[in-house]
mmCIF file of N, CA and C in Angstrom:
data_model
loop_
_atom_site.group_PDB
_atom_site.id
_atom_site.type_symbol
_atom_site.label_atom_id
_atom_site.label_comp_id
_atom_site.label_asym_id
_atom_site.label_seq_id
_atom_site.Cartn_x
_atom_site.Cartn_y
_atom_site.Cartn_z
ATOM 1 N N UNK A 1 5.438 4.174 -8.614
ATOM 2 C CA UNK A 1 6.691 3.800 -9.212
ATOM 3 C C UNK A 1 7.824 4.360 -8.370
ATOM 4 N N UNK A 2 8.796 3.771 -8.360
ATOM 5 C CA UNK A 2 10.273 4.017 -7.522
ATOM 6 C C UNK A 2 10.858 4.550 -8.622
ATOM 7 N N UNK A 3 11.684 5.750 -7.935
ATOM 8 C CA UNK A 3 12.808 6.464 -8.839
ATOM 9 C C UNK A 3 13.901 6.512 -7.733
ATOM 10 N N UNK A 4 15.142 6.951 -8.469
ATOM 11 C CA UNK A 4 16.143 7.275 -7.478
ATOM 12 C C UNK A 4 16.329 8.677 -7.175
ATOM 13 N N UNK A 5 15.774 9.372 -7.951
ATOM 14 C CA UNK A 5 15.895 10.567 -7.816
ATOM 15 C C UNK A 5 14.765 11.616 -8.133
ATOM 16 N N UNK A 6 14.839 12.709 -8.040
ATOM 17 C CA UNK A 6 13.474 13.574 -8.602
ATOM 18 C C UNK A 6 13.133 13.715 -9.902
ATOM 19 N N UNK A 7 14.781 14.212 -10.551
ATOM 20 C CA UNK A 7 14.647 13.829 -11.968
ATOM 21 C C UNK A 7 14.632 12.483 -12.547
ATOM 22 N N UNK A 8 14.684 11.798 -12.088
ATOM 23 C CA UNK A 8 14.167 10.446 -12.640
ATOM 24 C C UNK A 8 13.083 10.082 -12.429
ATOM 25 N N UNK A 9 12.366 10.511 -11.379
ATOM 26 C CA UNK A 9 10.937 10.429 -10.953
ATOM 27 C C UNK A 9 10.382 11.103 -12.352
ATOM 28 N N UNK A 10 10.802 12.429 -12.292
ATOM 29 C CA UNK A 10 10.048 13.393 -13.386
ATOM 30 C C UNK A 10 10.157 12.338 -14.429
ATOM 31 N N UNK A 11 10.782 12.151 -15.021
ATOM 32 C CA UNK A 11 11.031 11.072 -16.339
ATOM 33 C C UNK A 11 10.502 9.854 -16.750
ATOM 34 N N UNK A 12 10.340 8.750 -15.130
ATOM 35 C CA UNK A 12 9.367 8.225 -15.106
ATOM 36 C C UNK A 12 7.905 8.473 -15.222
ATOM 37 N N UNK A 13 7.494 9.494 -14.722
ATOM 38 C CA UNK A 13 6.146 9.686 -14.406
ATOM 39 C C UNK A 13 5.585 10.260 -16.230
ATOM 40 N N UNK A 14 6.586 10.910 -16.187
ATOM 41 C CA UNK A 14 6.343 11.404 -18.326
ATOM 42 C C UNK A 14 6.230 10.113 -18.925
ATOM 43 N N UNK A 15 6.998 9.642 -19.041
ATOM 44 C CA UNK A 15 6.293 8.430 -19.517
ATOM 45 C C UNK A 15 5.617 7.268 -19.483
ATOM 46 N N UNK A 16 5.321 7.038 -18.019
ATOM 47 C CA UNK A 16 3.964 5.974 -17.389
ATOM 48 C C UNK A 16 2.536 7.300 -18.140
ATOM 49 N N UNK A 17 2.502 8.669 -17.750
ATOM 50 C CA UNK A 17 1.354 8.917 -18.230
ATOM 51 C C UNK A 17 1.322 9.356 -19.715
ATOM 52 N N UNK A 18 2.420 9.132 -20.572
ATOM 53 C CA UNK A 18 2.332 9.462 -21.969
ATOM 54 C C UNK A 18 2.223 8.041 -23.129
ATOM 55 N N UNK A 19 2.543 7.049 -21.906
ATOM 56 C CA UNK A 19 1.906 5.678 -22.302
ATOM 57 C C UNK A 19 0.602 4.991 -22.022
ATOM 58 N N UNK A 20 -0.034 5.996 -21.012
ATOM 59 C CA UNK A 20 -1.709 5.564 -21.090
ATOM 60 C C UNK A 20 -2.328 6.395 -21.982
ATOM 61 N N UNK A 21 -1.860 7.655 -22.212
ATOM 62 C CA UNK A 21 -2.532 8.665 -23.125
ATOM 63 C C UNK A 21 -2.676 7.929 -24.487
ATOM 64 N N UNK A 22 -1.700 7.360 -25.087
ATOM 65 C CA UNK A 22 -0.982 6.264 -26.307
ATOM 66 C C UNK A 22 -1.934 5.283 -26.511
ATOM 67 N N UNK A 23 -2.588 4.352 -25.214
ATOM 68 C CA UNK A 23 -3.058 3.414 -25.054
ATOM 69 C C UNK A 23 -4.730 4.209 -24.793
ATOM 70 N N UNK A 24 -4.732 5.237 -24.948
ATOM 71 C CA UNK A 24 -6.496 5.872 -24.809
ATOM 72 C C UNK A 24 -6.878 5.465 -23.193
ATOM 73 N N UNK A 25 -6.068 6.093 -22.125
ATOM 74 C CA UNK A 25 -6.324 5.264 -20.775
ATOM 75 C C UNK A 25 -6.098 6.343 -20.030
ATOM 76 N N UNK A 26 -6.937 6.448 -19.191
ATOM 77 C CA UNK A 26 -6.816 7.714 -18.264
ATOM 78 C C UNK A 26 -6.371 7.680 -17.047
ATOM 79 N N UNK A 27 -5.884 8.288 -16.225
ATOM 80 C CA UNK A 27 -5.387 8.678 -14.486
ATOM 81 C C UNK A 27 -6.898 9.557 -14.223
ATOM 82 N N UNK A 28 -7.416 9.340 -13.252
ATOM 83 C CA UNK A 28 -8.103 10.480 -12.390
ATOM 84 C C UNK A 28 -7.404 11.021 -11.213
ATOM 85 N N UNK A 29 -6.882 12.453 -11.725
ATOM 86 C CA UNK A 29 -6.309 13.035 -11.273
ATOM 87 C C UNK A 29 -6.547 12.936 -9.913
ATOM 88 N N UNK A 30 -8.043 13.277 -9.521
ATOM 89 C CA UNK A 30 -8.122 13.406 -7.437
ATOM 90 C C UNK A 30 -7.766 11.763 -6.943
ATOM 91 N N UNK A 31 -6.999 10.888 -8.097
ATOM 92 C CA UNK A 31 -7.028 9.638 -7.620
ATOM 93 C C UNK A 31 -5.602 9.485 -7.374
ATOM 94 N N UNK A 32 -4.859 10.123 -8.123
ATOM 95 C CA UNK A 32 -3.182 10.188 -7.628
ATOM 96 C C UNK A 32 -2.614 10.211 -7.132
ATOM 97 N N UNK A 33 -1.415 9.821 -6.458
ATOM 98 C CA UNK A 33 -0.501 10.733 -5.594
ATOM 99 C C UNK A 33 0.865 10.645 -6.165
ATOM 100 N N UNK A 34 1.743 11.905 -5.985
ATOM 101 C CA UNK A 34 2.523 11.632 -6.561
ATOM 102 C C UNK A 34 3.950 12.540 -5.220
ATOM 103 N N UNK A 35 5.141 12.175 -5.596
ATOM 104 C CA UNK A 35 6.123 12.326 -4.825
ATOM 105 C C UNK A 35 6.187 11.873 -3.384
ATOM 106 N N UNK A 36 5.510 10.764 -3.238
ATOM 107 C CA UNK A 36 5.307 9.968 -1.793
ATOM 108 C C UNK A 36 6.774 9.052 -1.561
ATOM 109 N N UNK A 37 7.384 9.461 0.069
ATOM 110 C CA UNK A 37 8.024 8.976 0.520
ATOM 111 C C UNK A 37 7.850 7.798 1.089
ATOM 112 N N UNK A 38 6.754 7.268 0.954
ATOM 113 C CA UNK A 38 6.231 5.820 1.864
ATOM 114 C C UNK A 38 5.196 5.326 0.938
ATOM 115 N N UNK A 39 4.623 4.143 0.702
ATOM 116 C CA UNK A 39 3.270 4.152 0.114
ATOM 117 C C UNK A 39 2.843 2.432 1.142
ATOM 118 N N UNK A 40 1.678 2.485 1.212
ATOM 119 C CA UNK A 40 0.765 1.552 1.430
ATOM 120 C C UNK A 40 0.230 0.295 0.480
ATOM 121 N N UNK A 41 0.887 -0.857 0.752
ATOM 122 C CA UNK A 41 0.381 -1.437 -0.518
ATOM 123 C C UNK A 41 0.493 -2.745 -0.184
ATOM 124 N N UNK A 42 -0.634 -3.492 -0.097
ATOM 125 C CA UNK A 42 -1.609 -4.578 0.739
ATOM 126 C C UNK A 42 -0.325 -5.258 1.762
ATOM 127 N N UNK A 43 -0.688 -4.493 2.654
ATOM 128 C CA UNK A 43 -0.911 -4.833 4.083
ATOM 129 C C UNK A 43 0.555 -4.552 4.553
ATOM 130 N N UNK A 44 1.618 -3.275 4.097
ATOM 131 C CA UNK A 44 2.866 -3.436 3.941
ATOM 132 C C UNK A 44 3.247 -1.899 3.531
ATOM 133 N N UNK A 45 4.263 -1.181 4.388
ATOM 134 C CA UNK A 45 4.894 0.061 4.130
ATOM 135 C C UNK A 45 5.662 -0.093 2.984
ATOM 136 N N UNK A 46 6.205 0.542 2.003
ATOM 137 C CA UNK A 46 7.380 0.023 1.568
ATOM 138 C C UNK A 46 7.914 1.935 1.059
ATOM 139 N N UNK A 47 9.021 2.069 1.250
ATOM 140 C CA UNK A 47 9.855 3.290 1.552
ATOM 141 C C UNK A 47 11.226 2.664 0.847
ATOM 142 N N UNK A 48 12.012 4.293 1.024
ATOM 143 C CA UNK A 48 12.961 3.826 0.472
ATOM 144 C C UNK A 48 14.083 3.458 1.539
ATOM 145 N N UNK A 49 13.535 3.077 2.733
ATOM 146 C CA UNK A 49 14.666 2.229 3.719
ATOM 147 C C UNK A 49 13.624 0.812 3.595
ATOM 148 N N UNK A 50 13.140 0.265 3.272
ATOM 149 C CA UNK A 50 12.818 -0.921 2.608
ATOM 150 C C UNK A 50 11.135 -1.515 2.690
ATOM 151 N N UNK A 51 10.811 -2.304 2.934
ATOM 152 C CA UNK A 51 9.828 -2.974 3.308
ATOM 153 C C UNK A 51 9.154 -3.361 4.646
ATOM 154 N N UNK A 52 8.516 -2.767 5.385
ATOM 155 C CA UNK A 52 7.749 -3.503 6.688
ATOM 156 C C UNK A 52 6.206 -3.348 6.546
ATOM 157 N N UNK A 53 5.871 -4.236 7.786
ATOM 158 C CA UNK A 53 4.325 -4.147 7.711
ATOM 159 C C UNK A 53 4.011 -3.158 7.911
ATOM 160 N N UNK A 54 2.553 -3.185 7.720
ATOM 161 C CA UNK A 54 2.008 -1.414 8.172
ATOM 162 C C UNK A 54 1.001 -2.062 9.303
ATOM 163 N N UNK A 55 1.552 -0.546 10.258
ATOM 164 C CA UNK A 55 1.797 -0.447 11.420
ATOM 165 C C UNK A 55 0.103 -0.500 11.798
ATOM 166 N N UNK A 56 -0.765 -0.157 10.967
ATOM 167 C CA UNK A 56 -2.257 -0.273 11.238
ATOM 168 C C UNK A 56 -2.758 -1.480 11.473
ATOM 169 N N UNK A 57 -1.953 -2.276 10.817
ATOM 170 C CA UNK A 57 -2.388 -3.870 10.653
ATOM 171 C C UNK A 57 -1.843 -4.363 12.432
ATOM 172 N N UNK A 58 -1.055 -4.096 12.101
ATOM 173 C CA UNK A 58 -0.014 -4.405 13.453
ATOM 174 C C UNK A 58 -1.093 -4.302 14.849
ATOM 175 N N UNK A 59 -1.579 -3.067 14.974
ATOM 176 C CA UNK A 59 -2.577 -2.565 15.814
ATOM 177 C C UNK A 59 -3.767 -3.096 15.901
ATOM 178 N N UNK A 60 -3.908 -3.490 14.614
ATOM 179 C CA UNK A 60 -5.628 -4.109 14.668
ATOM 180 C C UNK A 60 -5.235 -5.656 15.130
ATOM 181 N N UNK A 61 -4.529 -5.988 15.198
ATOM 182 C CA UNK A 61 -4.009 -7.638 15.744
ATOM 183 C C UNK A 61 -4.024 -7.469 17.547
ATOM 184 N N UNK A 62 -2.877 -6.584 17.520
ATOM 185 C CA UNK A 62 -2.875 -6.068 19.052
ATOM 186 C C UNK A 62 -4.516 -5.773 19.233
ATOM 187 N N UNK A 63 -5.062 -5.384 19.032
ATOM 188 C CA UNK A 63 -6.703 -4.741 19.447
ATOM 189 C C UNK A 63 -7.805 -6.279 19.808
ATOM 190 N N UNK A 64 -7.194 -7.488 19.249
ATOM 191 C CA UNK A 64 -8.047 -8.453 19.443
ATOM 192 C C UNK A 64 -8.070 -8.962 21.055
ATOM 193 N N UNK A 65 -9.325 -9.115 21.290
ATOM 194 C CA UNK A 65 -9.358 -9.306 22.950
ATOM 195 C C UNK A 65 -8.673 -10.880 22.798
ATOM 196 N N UNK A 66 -8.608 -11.787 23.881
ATOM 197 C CA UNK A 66 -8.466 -13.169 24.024
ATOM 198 C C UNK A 66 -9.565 -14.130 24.047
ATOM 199 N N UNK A 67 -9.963 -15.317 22.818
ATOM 200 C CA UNK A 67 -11.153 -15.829 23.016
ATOM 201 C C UNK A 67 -11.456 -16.111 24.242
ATOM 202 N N UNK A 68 -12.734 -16.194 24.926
ATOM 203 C CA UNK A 68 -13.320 -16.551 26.412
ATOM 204 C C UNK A 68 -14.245 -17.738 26.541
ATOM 205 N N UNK A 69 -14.448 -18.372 25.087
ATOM 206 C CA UNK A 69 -15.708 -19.546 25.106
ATOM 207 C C UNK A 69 -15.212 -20.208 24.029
ATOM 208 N N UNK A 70 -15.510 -21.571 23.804
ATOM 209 C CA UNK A 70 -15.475 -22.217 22.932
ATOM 210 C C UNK A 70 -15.835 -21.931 21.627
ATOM 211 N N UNK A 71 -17.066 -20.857 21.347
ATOM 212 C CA UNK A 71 -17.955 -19.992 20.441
ATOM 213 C C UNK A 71 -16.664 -19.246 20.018
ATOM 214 N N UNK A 72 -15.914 -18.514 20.957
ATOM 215 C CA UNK A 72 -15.105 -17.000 20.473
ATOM 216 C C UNK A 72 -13.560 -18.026 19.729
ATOM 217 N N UNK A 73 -13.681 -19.085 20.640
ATOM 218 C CA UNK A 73 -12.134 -19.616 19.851
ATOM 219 C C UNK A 73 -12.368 -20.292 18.435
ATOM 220 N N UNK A 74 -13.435 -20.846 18.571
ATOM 221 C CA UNK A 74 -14.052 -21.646 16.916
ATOM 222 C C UNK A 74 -13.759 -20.071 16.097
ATOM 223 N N UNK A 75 -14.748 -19.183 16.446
ATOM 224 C CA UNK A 75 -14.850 -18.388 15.815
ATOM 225 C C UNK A 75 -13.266 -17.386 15.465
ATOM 226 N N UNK A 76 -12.460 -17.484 16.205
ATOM 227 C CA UNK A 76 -10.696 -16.983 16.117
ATOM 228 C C UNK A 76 -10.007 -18.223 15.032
ATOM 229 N N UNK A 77 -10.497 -19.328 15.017
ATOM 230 C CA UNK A 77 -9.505 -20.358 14.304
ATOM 231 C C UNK A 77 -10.354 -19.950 12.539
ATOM 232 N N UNK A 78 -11.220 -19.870 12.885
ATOM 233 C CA UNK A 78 -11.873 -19.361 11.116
ATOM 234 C C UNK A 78 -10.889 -18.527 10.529
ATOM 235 N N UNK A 79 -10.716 -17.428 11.371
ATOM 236 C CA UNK A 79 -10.298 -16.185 10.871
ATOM 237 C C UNK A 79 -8.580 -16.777 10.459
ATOM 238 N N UNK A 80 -8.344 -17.664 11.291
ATOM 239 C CA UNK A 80 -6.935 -17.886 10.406
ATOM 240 C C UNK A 80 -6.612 -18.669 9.646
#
């Protein structure tokens, strides 16, 4: 969740987890994170200077060799 501030973070977060408690619904704690300046979330940074891709994705594109056979390009046009 986005807050603007810490204390609003705090305020949010009291009540996202005092509304699953309500609803009989749990957090696993080692599953959390909390006060993150960036988060990861399918296939995309998003921060509070805005939205870009993530930079892993970015890399694994760069990392693809150039098809060399008819086999490797069939097999490159699947993938898109």
């Amino acid at each position: 969740m986005y807050s603007k501030s810490e204390e609003e973070h705090v305020e949010h977060l009291r009540i996202v987890l005092e509304t699953l408690r309500e609803k009989k619904l749990y957090a696993k704690f080692s599953k959390c994170e909390f006060w993150l300046n960036e988060v990861s979330f399918l296939g995309h940074m998003i921060s509070s200077g805005g939205i870009s891709v993530d930079p892993a994705k970015v890399e694994a594109v760069l990392e693809w060799g150039s098809p060399e056979s008819v086999t490797e390009i069939r097999s490159f046009l699947g993938l898109a």
